[in-house]
XYZ file of C-alpha atoms in Angstrom:
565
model
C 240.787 276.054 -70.397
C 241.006 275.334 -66.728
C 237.656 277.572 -66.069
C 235.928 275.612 -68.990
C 237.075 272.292 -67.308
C 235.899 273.794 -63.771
C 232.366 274.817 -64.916
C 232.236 271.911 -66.602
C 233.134 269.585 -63.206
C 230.553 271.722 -61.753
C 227.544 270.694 -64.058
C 229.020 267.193 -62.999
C 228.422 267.501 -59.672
C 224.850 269.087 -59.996
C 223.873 266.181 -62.218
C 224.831 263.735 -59.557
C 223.549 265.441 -57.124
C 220.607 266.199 -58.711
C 220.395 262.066 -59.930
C 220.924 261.620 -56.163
C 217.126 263.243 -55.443
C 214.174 261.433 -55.449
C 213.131 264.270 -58.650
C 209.505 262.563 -59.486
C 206.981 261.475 -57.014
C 203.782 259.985 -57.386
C 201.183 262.024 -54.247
C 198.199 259.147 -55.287
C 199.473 255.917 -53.379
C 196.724 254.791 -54.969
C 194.039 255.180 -56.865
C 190.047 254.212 -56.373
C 187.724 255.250 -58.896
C 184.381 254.012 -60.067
C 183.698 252.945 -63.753
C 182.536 256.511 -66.020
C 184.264 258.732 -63.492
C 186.336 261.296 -63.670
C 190.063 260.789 -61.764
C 193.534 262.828 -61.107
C 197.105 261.259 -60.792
C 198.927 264.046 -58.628
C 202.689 263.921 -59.539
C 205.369 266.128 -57.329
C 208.254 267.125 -59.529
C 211.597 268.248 -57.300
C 213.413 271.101 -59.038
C 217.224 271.527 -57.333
C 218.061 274.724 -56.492
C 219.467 276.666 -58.993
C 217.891 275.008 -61.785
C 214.239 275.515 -63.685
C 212.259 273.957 -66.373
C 210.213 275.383 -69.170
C 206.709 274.723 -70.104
C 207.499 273.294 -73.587
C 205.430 270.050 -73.467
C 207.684 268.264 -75.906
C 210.391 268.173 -72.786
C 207.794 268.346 -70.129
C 204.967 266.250 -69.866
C 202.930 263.238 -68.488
C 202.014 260.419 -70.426
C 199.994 257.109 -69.514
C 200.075 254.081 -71.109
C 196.716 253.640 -72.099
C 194.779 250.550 -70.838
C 191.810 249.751 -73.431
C 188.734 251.909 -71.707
C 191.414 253.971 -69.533
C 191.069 257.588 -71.130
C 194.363 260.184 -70.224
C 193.004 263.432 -70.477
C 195.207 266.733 -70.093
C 198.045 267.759 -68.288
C 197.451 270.461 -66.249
C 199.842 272.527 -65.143
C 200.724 274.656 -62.093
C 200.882 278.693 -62.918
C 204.326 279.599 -63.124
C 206.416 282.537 -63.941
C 207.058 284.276 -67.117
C 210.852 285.255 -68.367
C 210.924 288.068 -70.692
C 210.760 285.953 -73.591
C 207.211 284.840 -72.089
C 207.877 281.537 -71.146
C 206.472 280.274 -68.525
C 209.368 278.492 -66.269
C 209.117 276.582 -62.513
C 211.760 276.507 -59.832
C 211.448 274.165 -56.536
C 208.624 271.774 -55.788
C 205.863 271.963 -58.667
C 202.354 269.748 -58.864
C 201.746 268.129 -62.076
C 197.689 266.985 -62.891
C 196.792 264.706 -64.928
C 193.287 264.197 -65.971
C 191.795 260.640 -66.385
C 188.699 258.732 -66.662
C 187.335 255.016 -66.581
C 184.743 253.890 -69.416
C 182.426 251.236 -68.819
C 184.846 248.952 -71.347
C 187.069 248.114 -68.025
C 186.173 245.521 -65.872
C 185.769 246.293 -62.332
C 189.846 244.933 -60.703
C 193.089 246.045 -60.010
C 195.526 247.538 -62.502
C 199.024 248.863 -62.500
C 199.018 252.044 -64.750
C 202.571 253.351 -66.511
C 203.160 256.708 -65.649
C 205.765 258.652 -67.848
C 206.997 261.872 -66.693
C 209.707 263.637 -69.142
C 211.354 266.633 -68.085
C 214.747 268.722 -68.874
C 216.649 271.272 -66.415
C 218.174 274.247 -67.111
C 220.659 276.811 -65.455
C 219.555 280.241 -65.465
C 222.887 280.799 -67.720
C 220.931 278.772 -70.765
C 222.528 275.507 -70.405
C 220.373 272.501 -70.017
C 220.919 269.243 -68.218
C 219.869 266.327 -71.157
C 216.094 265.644 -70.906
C 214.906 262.581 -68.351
C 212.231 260.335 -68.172
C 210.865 258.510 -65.038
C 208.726 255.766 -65.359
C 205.848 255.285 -62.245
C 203.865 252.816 -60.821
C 200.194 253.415 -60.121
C 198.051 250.880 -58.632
C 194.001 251.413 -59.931
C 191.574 250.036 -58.307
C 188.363 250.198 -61.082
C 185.044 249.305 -58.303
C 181.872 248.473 -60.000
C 179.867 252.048 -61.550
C 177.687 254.302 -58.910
C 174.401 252.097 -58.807
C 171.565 255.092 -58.606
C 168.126 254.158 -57.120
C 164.707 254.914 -59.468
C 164.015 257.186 -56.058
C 167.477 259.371 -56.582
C 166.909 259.545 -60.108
C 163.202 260.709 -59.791
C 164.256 263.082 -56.752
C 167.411 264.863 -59.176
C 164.716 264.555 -62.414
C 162.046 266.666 -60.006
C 164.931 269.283 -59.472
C 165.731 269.802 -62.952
C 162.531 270.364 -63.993
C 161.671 273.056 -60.967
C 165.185 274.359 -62.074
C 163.858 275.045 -65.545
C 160.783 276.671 -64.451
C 162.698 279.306 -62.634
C 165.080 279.610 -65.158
C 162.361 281.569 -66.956
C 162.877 284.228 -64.124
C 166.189 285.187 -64.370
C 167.646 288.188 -65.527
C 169.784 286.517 -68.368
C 166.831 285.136 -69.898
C 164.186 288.197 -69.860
C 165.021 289.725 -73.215
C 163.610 286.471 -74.933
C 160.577 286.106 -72.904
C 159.674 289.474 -73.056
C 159.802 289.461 -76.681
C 158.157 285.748 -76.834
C 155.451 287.650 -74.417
C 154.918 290.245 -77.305
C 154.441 287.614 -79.882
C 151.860 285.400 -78.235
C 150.116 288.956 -77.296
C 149.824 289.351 -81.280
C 148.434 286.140 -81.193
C 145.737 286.080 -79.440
C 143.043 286.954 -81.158
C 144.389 284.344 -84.198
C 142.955 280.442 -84.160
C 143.428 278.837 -80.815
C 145.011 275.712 -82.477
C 147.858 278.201 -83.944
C 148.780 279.502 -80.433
C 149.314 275.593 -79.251
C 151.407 275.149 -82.313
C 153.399 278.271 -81.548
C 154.128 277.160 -78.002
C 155.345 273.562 -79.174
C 157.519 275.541 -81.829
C 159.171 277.336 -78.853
C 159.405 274.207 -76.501
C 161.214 272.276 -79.383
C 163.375 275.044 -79.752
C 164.686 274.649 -76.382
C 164.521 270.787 -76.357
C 166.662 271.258 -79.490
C 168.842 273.327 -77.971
C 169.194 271.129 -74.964
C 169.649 267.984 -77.187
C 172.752 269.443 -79.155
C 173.834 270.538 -75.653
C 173.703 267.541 -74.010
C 175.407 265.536 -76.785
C 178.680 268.490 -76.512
C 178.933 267.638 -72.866
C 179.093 264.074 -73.222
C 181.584 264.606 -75.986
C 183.548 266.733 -74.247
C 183.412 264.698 -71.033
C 184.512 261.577 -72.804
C 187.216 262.795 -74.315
C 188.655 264.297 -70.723
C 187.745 267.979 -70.833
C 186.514 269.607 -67.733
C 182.518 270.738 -68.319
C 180.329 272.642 -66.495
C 177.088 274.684 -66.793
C 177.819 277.564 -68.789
C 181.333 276.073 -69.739
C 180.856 277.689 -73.306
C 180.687 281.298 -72.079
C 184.497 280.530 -71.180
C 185.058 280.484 -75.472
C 185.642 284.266 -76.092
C 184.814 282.922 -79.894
C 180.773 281.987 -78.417
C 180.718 284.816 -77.122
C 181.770 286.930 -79.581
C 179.296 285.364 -82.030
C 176.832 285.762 -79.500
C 177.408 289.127 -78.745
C 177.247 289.642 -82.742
C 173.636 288.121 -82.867
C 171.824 289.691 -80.171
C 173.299 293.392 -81.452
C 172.126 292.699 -84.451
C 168.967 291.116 -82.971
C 168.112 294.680 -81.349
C 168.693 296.320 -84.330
C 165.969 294.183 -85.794
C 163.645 295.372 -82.921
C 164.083 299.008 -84.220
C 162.979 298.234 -87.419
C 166.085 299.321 -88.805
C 166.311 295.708 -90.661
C 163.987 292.865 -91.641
C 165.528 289.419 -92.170
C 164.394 287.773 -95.555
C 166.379 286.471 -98.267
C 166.550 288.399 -101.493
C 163.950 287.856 -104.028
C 161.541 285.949 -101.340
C 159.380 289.207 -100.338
C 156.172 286.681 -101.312
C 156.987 283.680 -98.976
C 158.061 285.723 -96.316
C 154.914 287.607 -96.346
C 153.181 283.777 -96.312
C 155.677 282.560 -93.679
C 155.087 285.662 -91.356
C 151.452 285.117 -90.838
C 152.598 282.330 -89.029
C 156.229 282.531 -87.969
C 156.684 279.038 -86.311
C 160.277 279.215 -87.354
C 160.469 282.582 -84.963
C 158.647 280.780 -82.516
C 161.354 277.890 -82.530
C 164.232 280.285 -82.649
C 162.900 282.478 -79.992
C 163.142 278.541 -77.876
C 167.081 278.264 -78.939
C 167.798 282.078 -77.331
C 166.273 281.519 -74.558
C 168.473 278.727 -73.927
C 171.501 280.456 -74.872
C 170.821 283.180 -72.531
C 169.856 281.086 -69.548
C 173.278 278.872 -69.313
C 174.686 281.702 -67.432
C 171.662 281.345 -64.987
C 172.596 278.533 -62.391
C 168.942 278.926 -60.578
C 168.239 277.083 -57.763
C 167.523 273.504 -57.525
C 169.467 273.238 -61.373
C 172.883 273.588 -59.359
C 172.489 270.401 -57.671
C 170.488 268.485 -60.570
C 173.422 269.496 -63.115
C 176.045 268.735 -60.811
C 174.559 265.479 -60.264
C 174.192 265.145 -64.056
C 178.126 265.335 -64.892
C 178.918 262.941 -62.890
C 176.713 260.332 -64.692
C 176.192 258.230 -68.203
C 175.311 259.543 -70.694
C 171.695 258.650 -70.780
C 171.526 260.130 -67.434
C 172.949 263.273 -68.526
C 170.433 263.712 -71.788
C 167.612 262.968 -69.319
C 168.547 265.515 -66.853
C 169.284 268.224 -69.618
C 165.994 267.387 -71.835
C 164.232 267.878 -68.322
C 165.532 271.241 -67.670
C 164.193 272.096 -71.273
C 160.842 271.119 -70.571
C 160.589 272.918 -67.405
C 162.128 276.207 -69.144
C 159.362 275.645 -71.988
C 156.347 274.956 -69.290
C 154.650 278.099 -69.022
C 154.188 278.587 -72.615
C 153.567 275.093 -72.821
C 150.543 275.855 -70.592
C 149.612 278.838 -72.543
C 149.612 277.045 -75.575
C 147.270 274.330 -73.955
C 145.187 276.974 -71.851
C 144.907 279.776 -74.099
C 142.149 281.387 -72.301
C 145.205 282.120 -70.064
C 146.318 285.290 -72.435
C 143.233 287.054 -71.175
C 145.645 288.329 -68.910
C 147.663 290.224 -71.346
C 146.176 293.870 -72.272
C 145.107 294.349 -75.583
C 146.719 295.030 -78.649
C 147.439 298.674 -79.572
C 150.406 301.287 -79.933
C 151.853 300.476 -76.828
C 152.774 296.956 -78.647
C 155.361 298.616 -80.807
C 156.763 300.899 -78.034
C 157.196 297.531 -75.845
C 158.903 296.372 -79.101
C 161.284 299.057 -78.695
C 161.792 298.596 -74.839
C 162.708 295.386 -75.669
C 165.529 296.441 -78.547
C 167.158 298.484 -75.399
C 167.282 295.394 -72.823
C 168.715 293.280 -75.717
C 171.665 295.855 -76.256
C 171.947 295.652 -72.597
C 172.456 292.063 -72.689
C 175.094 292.928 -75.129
C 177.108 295.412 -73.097
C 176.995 292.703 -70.237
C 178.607 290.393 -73.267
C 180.837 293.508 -73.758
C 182.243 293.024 -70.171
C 182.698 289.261 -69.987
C 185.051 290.117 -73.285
C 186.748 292.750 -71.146
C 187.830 290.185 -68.920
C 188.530 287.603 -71.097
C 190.642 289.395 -73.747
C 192.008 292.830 -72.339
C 190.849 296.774 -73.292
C 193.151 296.616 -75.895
C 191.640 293.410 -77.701
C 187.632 295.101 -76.971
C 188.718 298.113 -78.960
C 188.985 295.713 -81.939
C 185.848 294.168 -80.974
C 184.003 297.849 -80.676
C 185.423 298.601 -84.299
C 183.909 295.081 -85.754
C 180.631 296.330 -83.979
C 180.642 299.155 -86.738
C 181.108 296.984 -89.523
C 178.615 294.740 -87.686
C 176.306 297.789 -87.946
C 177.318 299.011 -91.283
C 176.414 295.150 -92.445
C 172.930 295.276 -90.977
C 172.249 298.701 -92.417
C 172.981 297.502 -96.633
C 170.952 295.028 -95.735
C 167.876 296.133 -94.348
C 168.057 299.356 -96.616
C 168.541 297.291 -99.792
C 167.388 293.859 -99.348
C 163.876 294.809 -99.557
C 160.892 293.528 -102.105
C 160.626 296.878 -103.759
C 164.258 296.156 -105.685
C 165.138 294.006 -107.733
C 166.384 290.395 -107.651
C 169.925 291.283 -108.368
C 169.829 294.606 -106.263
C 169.122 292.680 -103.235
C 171.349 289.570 -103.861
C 174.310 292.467 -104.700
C 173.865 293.881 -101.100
C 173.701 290.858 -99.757
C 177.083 289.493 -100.608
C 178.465 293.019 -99.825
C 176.703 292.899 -96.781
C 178.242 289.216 -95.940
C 181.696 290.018 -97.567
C 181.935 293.271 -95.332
C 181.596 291.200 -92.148
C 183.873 288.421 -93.100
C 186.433 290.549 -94.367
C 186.102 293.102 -90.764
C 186.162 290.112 -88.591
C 189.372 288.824 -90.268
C 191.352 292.116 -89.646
C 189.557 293.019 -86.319
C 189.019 289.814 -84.498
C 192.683 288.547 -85.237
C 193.624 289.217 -81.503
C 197.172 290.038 -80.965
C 198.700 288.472 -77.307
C 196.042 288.437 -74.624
C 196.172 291.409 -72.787
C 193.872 289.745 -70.129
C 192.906 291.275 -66.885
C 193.396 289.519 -64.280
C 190.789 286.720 -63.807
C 190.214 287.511 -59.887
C 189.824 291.017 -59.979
C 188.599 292.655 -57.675
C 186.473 296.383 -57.192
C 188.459 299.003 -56.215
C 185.342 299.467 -53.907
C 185.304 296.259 -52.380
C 189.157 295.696 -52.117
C 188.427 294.023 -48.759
C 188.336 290.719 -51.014
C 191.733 288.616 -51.896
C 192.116 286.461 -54.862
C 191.327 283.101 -54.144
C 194.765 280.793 -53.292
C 193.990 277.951 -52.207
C 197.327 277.073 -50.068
C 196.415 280.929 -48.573
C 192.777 279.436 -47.310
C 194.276 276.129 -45.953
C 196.822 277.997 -44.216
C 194.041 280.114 -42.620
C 192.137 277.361 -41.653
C 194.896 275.348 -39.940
C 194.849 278.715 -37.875
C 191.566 278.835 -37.197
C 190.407 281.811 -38.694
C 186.568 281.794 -40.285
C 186.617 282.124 -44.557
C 184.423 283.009 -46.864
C 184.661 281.999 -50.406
C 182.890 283.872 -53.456
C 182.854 281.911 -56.797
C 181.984 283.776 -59.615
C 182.114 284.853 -63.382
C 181.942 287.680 -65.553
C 179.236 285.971 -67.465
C 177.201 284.433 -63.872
C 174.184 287.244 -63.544
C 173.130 285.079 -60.385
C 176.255 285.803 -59.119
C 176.385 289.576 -60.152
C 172.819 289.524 -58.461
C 173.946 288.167 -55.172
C 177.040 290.641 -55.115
C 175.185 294.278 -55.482
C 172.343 292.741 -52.997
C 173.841 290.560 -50.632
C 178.137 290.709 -50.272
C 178.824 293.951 -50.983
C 176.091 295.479 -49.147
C 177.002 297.564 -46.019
C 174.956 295.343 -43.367
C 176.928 292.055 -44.520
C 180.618 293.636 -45.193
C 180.388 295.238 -42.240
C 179.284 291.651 -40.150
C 182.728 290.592 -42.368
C 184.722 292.948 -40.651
C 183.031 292.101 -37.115
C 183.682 288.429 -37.380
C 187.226 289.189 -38.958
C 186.197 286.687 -41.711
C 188.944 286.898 -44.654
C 187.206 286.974 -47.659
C 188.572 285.671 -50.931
C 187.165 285.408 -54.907
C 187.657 282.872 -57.163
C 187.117 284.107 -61.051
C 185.776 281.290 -63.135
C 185.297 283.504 -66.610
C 187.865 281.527 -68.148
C 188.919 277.381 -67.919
C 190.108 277.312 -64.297
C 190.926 273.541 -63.358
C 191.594 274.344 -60.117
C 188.285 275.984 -59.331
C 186.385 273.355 -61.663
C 187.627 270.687 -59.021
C 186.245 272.737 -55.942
C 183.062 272.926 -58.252
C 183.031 269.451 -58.671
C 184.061 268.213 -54.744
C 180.632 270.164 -53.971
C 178.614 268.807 -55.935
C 178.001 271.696 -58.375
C 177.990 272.222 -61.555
C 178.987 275.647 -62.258
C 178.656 279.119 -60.121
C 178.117 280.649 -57.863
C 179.408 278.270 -54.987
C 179.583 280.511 -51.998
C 181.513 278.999 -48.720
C 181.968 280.024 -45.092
C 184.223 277.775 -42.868
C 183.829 278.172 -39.447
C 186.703 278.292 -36.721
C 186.714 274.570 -35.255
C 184.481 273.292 -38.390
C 186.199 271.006 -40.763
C 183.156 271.077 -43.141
C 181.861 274.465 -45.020
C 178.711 276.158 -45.307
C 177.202 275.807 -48.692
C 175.015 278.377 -49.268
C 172.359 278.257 -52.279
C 172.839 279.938 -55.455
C 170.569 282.630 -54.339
C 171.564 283.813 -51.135
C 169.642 286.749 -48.976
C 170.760 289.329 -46.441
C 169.334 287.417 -44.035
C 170.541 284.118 -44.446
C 174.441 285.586 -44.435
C 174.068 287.671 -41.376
C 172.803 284.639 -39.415
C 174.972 282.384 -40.520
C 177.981 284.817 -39.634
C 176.482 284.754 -36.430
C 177.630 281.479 -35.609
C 181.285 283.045 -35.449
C 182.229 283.819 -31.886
C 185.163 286.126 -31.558
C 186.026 283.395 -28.767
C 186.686 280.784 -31.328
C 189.217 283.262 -33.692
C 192.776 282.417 -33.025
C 195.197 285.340 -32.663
């Protein structure tokens, strides 16, 4: 009895002690932000020693009382620790985010905005203390939107377009050129007017693609998310279903299957002489490969772009389309151009071929990003569906052909359709993520720390020079720059010289913490590469393509002078 009464005077204490403690703080004083952008309300919560709390968001959370045009987004919270029941648990001083945005339906004024923070202790013995709330005080200042000159807009409308045009260079998007290449080769010996209506079939393909893009982000922004170019590569689901098409795409390019629907042998012969509907799907790959691709010039246009209305941001992605479509736009309008293309002949089906390999090259690179996302264990499932993926595209090219029947070819259908249904049920049901870590790191380059960010500020209140890398699984650009440029021996060795401390940030999956360092510079997905400088409170932002050249010099600039001991 008397112990039950002392532990009991105990919890006492710690409650009053703990009611004593200024638990809840509000780090925004204040809060400026312009009408249709994007805000944070930083919240400190105090943990007493001794005590934790539990991600369970019905006892832990952050609510706003919504003013009309005031949109709460998320809350996002700090990492935390896992017990072994897997819940993730906080001791001492945590940072609470909370997401927010300003429509254009509030007026430009001040506002007081109701913060509500709920939270419950516990002891590490499985008592709890009962659960609070605090109720805070946040003064808003809404200021009038970003006015943007004609001569800004045209200047960020100029990049997007050159940022298009490139796009048609990179590695990510090569499989669907190449293979557009082959088609308009075939082509050129058909009617001149059918070549121009083969390259509009492929622009509005990507314009297409662009559109439904453009309309995702603005849903997505509106309602609070946090976008970025190539945000949907973060979805294990895309990119399992893209992963899915392009195998099955190179399959196609060995002939081992020809897509028609049963019973239509006839009108697929008619369609084929033309194929605008290949022409226009070729358009929509090419887009879907390139969102990996941040070339340059399209960093600075899209980060500009997410920032803005939504007209804004439809103009900027429609003019990134166009430029990706331009040079077989010109082709289409020039077609004495294809005179550059050898003539047709055998080698036409070996390039064919070729082509079937790079596709299932893009698909191991798919293969990798899933790796990262979802853990060896979960890829072996995903390896296993790629049988049944194969099995499915073997019935049907075998069987679905005109020289069966009707019901022969509608029976292996189904099957065909049934078999991957039923496979991706029982294989793609992922158990717990066994994810690896998001900023891994090569064994061979293990001169690189994960990116913390109170590690880097601690460096450079120290004064020692940094170097930031951010990547992802899915960025080629970035994979690019790393085998040329960072890991090479001339720069890593300049590293070690200038006793730069070099740290990765892994943006493969929804980071918020990254996304905001994104965001403060501007960009509007990766790479971002940075280099602080002893005595410089400002960075060097390096373009998305970097060289050997322009990293050695601008490691030059470090003097072992300036590098405090």
């Amino acid at each position: 009895m008397l112990k039950r009464l002392g532990v009991l005077f105990a919890l006492i204490l710690m409650a009053i002690s703990f009611l004593s403690a200024e638990t809840v703080e509000l780090l925004n004083s204040k809060l400026e932000v312009k009408i249709g952008e994007p805000a944070q309300i930083r919240i400190k919560v105090n943990i007493p020693d001794s005590l934790h709390a539990t991600l369970q968001e019905d006892y832990f959370y952050v609510d706003v009382d919504s003013i009309s045009g005031i949109l709460a987004g998320k809350t996002i919270y700090p990492e935390g620790t896992k017990n072994e029941n897997g819940d993730i648990q906080y001791k001492g001083s945590i940072e609470l985010l909370k997401d927010m945005q300003i429509s254009d339906k509030v007026k430009p004024g001040e506002y007081q905005l109701k913060v509500k923070v709920g939270y419950q202790f516990c002891f590490d013995t499985g008592s709890c203390l009962l659960p609070e709330e605090v109720e805070l005080i946040l003064p808003v200042t809404v200021l009038p939107a970003a006015g943007i000159g004609f001569a800004d807009l045209i200047k960020f409308i100029l990049l997007a377009f050159i940022g298009g045009i490139i796009l048609n260079v990179m590695p990510c998007v090569l499989p669907v050129l190449s293979i557009k290449a082959l088609s308009i080769v075939k082509q050129s010996h058909q009617d001149k007017k059918d070549i121009l209506k083969h390259s509009l079939a492929y622009m509005f393909g990507i314009l297409t693609s662009f559109l439904v893009l453009s309309i995702v982000v603005i849903i997505i922004k509106l309602s609070g998310e946090l976008v970025g170019w190539g945000f949907q590569f973060q979805n294990p689901t895309f990119v399992i279903v893209l992963y899915s098409v392009i195998f099955v795409f190179a399959l196609s390019m060995f002939d081992l299957l020809v897509f028609q629907a049963p019973g239509m042998g006839m009108a697929y012969q008619a369609s084929s002489k033309s194929g605008f509907a290949g022409s226009f799907l070729s358009g929509i790959f090419a887009v879907v490969l390139a969102t990996p691709c941040t070339a340059p010039f399209l960093g600075a246009a899209l980060g500009f772009a997410f920032t803005q209305t939504p007209l804004i941001i439809l103009t900027i992605f429609l003019t990134v389309g166009l430029g990706l479509a331009f040079p077989f736009l010109m082709i289409g309008f020039f077609p004495s151009s294809i005179k550059v293309f050898p003539k047709p002949g055998n080698w036409m089906n070996i390039f064919k071929e070729a082509m079937g390999f790079l596709l299932l090259g893009t698909a191991v690179w798919l293969l990798n990003v899933l790796y990262t996302q979802l853990g060896g264990q979960n890829l072996i499932r995903i390896l296993f569906f790629t049988v049944i993926l194969g099995l499915s595209a073997w019935m049907y090219g075998r069987f679905v052909r005109p020289e069966n029947s009707k019901k022969v070819q509608w029976i292996f259908t189904i099957i065909a359709i049934l078999t991957i249904i039923v496979g991706s049920v029982f294989l793609l049901n992922f158990k717990e993520s066994t994810t690896i870590e998001g900023s891994k790191v090569s064994e061979a380059h293990d001169i690189w720390k994960v990116f913390n960010e109170n590690e880097v500020k601690a460096l450079l209140s120290e004064g020692k020079p940094v170097f930031i890398d951010f990547y992802a699984e899915w960025c080629m650009t970035c994979k690019a720059n790393e085998a040329s440029v960072l890991w090479s021996e001339d720069v890593e060795n300049m590293f070690e010289e200038k006793e730069v401390v070099l740290f990765r940030g892994d943006y493969t999956k929804k980071d918020p913490l990254i996304h905001q360092w994104l965001k403060d510079f501007k960009k509007a997905g990766v790479p971002l590469y940075l280099l602080y400088l002893p005595g410089k409170s400002e960075p060097i932002v390096f373009p998305e393509l970097i060289t050997k050249p322009m990293m050695l010099d601008a490691l030059k600039q470090i003097e072992k002078s300036q590098v405090k001991e």
